[in-house]
Short mmCIF file of C-alpha atoms in Angstrom, two decimals:
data_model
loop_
_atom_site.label_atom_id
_atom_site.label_comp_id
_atom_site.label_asym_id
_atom_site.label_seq_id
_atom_site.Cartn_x
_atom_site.Cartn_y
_atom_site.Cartn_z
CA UNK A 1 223.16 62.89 -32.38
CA UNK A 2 226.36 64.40 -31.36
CA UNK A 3 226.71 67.78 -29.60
CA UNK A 4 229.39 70.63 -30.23
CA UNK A 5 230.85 71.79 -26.84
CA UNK A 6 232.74 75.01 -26.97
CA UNK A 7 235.01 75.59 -24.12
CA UNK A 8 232.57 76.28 -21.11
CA UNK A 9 230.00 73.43 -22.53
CA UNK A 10 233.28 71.20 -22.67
CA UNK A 11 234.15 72.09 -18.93
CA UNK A 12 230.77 71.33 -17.77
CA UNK A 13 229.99 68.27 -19.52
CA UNK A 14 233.25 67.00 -18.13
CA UNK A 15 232.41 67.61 -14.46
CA UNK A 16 229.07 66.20 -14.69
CA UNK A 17 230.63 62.97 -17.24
CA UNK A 18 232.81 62.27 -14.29
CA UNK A 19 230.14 62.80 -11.45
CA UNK A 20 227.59 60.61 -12.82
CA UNK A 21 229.84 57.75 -13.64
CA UNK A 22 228.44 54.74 -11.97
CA UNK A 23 230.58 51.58 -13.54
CA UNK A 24 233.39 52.92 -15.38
CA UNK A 25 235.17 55.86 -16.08
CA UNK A 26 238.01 56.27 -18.78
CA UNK A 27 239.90 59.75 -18.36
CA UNK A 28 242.41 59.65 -21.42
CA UNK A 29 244.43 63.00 -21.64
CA UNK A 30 248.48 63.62 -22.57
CA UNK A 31 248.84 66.30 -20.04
CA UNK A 32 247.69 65.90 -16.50
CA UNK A 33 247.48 68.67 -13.85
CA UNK A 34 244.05 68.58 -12.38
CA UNK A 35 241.94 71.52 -10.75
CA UNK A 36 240.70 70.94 -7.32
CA UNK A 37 237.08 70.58 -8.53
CA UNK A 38 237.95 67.25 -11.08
CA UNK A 39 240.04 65.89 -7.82
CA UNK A 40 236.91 66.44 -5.42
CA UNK A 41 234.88 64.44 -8.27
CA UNK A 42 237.37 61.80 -8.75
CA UNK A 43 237.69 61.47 -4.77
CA UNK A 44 233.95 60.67 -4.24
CA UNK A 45 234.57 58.22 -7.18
CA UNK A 46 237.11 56.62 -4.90
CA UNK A 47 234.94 56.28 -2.35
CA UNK A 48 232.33 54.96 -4.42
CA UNK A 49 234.63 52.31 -5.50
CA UNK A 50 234.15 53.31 -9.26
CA UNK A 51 236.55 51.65 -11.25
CA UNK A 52 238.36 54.41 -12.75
CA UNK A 53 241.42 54.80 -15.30
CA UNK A 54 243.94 57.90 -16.05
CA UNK A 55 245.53 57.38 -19.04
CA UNK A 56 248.72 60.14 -19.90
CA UNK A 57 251.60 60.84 -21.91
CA UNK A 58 253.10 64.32 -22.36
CA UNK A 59 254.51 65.28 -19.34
CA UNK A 60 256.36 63.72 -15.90
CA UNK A 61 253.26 63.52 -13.06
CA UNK A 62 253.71 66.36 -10.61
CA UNK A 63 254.55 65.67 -7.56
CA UNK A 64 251.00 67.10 -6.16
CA UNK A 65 249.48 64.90 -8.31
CA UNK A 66 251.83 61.68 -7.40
CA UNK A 67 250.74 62.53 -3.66
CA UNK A 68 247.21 62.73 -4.59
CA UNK A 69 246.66 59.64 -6.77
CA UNK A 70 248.65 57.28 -4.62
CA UNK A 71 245.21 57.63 -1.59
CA UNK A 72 243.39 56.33 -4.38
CA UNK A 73 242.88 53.09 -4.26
CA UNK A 74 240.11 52.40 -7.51
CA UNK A 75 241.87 55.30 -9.71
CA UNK A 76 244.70 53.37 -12.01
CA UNK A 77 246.92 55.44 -14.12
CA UNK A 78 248.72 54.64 -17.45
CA UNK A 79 251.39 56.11 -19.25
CA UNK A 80 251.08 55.91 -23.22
CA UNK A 81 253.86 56.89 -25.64
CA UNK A 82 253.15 58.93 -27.97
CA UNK A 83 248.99 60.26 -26.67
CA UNK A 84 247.93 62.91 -28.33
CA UNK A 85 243.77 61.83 -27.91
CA UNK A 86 242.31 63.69 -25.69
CA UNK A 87 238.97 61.45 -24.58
CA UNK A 88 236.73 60.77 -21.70
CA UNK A 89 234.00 58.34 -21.25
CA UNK A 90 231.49 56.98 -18.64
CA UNK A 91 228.80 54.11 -19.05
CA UNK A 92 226.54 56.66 -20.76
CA UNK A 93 228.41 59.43 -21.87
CA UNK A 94 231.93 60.29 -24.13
CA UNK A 95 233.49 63.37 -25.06
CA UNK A 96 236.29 63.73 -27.46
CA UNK A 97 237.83 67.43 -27.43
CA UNK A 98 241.06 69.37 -27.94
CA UNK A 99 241.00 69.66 -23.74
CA UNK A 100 243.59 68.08 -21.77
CA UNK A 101 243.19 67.43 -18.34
CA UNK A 102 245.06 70.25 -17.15
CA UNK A 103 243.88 73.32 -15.39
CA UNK A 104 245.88 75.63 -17.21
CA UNK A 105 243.65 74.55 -20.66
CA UNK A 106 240.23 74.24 -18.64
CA UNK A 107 240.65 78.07 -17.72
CA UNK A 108 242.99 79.74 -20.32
CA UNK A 109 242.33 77.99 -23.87
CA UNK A 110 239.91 78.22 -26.24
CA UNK A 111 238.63 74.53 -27.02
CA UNK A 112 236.40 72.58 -28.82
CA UNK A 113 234.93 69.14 -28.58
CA UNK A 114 231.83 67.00 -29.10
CA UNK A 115 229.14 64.99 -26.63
CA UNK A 116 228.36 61.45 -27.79
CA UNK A 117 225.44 60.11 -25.85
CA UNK A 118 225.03 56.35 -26.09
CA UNK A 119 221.53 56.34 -26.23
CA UNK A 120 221.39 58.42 -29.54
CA UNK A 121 224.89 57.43 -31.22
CA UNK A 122 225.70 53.42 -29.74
CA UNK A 123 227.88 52.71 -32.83
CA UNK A 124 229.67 55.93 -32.24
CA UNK A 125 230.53 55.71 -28.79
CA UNK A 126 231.06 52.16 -29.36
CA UNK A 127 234.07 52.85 -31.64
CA UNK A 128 235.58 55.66 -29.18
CA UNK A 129 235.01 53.03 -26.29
CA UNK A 130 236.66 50.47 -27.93
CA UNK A 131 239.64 52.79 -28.91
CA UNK A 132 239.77 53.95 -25.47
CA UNK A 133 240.04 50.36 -24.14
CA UNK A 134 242.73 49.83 -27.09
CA UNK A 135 245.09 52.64 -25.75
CA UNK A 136 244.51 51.07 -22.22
CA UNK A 137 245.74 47.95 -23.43
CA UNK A 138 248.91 49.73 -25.00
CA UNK A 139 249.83 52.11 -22.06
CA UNK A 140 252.12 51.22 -19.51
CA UNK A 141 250.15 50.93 -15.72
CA UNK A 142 251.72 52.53 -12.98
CA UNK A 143 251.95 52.30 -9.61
CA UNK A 144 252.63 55.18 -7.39
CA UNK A 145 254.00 55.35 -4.32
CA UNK A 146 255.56 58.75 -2.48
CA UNK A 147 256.62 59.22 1.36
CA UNK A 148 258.69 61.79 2.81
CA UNK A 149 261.65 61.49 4.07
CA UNK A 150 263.90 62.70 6.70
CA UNK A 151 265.34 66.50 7.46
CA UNK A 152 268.69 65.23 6.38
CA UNK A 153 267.59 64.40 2.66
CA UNK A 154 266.78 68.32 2.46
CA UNK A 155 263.08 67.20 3.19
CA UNK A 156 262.40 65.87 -0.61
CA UNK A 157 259.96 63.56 -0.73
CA UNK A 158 260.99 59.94 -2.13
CA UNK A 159 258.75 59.03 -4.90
CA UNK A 160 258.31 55.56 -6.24
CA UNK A 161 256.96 54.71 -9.27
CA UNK A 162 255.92 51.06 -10.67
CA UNK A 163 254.91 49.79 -13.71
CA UNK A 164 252.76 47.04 -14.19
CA UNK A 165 252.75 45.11 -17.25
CA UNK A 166 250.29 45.63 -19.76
CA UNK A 167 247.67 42.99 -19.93
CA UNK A 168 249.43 40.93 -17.71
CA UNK A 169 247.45 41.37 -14.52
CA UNK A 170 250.68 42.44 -12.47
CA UNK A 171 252.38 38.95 -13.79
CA UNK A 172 255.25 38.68 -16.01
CA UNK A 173 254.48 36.13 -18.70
CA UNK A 174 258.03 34.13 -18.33
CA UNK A 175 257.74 30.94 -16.66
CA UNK A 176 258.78 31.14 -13.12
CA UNK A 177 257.78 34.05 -12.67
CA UNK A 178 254.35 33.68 -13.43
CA UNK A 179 253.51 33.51 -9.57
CA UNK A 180 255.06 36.95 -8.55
CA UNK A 181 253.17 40.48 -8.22
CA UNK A 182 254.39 44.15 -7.80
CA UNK A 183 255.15 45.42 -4.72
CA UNK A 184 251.64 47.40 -5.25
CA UNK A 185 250.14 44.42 -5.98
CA UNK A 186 250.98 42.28 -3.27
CA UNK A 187 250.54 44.59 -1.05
CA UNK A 188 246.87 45.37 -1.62
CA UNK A 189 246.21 41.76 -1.38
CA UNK A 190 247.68 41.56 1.96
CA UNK A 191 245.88 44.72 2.86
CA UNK A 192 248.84 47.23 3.64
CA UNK A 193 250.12 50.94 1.55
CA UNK A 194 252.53 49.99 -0.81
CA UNK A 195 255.09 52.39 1.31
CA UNK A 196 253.93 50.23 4.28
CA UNK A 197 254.77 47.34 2.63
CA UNK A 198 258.14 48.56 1.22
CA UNK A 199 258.80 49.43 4.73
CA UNK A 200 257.78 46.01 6.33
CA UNK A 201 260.27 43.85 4.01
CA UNK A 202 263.00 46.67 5.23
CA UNK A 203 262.44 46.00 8.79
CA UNK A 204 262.47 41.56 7.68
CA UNK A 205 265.34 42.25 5.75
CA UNK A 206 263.88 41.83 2.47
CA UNK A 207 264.69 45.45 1.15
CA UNK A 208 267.45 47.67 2.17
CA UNK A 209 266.49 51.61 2.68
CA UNK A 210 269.72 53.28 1.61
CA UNK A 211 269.92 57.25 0.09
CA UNK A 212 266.25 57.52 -0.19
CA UNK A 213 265.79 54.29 -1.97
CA UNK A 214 265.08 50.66 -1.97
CA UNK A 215 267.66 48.02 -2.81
CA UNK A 216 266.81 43.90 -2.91
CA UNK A 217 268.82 41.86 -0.31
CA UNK A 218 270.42 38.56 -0.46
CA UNK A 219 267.89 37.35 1.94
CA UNK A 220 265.17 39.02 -0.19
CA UNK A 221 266.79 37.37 -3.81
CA UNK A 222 266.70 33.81 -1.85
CA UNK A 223 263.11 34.17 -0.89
CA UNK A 224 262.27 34.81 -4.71
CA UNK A 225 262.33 39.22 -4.92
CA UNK A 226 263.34 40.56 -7.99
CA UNK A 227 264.72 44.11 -8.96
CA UNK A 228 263.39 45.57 -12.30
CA UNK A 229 264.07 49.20 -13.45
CA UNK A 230 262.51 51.81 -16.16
CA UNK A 231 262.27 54.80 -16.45
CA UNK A 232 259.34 55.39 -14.41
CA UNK A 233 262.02 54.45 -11.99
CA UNK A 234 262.93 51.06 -9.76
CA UNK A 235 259.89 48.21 -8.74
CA UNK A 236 260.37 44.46 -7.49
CA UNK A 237 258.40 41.58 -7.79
CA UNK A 238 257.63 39.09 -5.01
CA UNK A 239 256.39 35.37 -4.85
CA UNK A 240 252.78 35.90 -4.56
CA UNK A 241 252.65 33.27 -1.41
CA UNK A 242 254.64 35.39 0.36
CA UNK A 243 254.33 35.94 4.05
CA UNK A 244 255.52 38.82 6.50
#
């Protein structure tokens, strides 16, 4: 049956919910600032290749945590309008809770939650997984990317930000375009950094570095590139057969 978790059970059912994930792990929280401890568990998850997903919606990323998540290569992160759930799950395990995943609530609040153990509860955490997965499908994926750039910019890093379409597998659904992927996406498959990618079509003429950002070419338009914009900020798709 479920378990009440006051703050400090909350806290340490979290930590060991996210270490002994061994499929799947599903961190769904509006505001996201993590402590040092949930970011050494998430990067031996990384290394684990544990298929993990952040899932926000309050607040702009910091850029600490931009920095961090981009070396990540099996942690995705979503944006959600409108989150207010505050839910994490593994194969085994969920918690639902008033915690964010924010250090200032971990240490300061005074919170409240409850353990659902699949063995005990399956229809339970079978409903919270399932709502999880529906808020996946709803939030917006995106892709981070940050470098730093040159004295003369005042030393601010250049941050990069792309969003994926949801359940679209990086692929628009409109006709032509239905062989394209994200920078992010093509990139992976071709084995490089996203930034190291970004930086390749600059130096083939493909992209065009100017103030701190990226702008599509003629040469890139007439092999295909396309420039889309949100408010996460500017990302381009690319034929998916191309070649640097």
């Amino acid at each position: 049956m479920a378990k009440f978790l006051n703050t400090s059970a909350t806290n340490y059912f979290l930590e060991e919910l996210i270490k002994n994930a061994r499929d799947r792990l599903i961190l769904i929280s509006p505001f996201l600032k993590l402590n040092d401890r949930i970011k050494e568990l998430l990067d031996d998850k990384n290394r684990l290749k544990i298929d993990v997903r952040v899932v926000y919606g309050k607040s702009e990323l910091q850029p600490q945590e931009m920095d961090w998540l981009r070396e990540l290569t099996y942690v995705r992160t979503s944006f959600c309008k409108n989150l207010h759930a505050k839910c994490y799950l593994n194969e085994e395990l969920c918690i639902i809770t008033s915690l964010n995943l924010y250090e200032f609530s971990q240490v300061n609040n005074n919170e409240m939650g409850i353990l659902i153990r699949r063995a005990e509860d399956s229809e339970l955490y079978k409903d919270a997984y399932e709502e999880a997965q529906r808020i996946i499908r709803v939030s917006e994926e995106v892709r981070i990317s940050l470098e730093r750039v040159t004295p003369n910019a005042a030393d601010k890093p250049r941050i990069s930000l792309e969003r994926v379409a949801p359940n679209a597998a990086d692929k628009p659904n409109d006709g032509d375009q239905s062989s394209k992927l994200t920078s992010s996406k093509l990139a992976q498959k071709l084995g490089f950094k996203t930034i190291e990618f970004l930086e390749k079509l600059v130096a083939s003429g493909h992209l065009e570095a100017k103030d701190g950002e990226y702008h599509l070419t003629t040469k890139g338009k007439e092999i295909g590139g396309e420039f889309k914009g949100s408010r996460f900020g500017p990302y381009f798709l690319w034929p998916e057969s191309l070649k640097l």
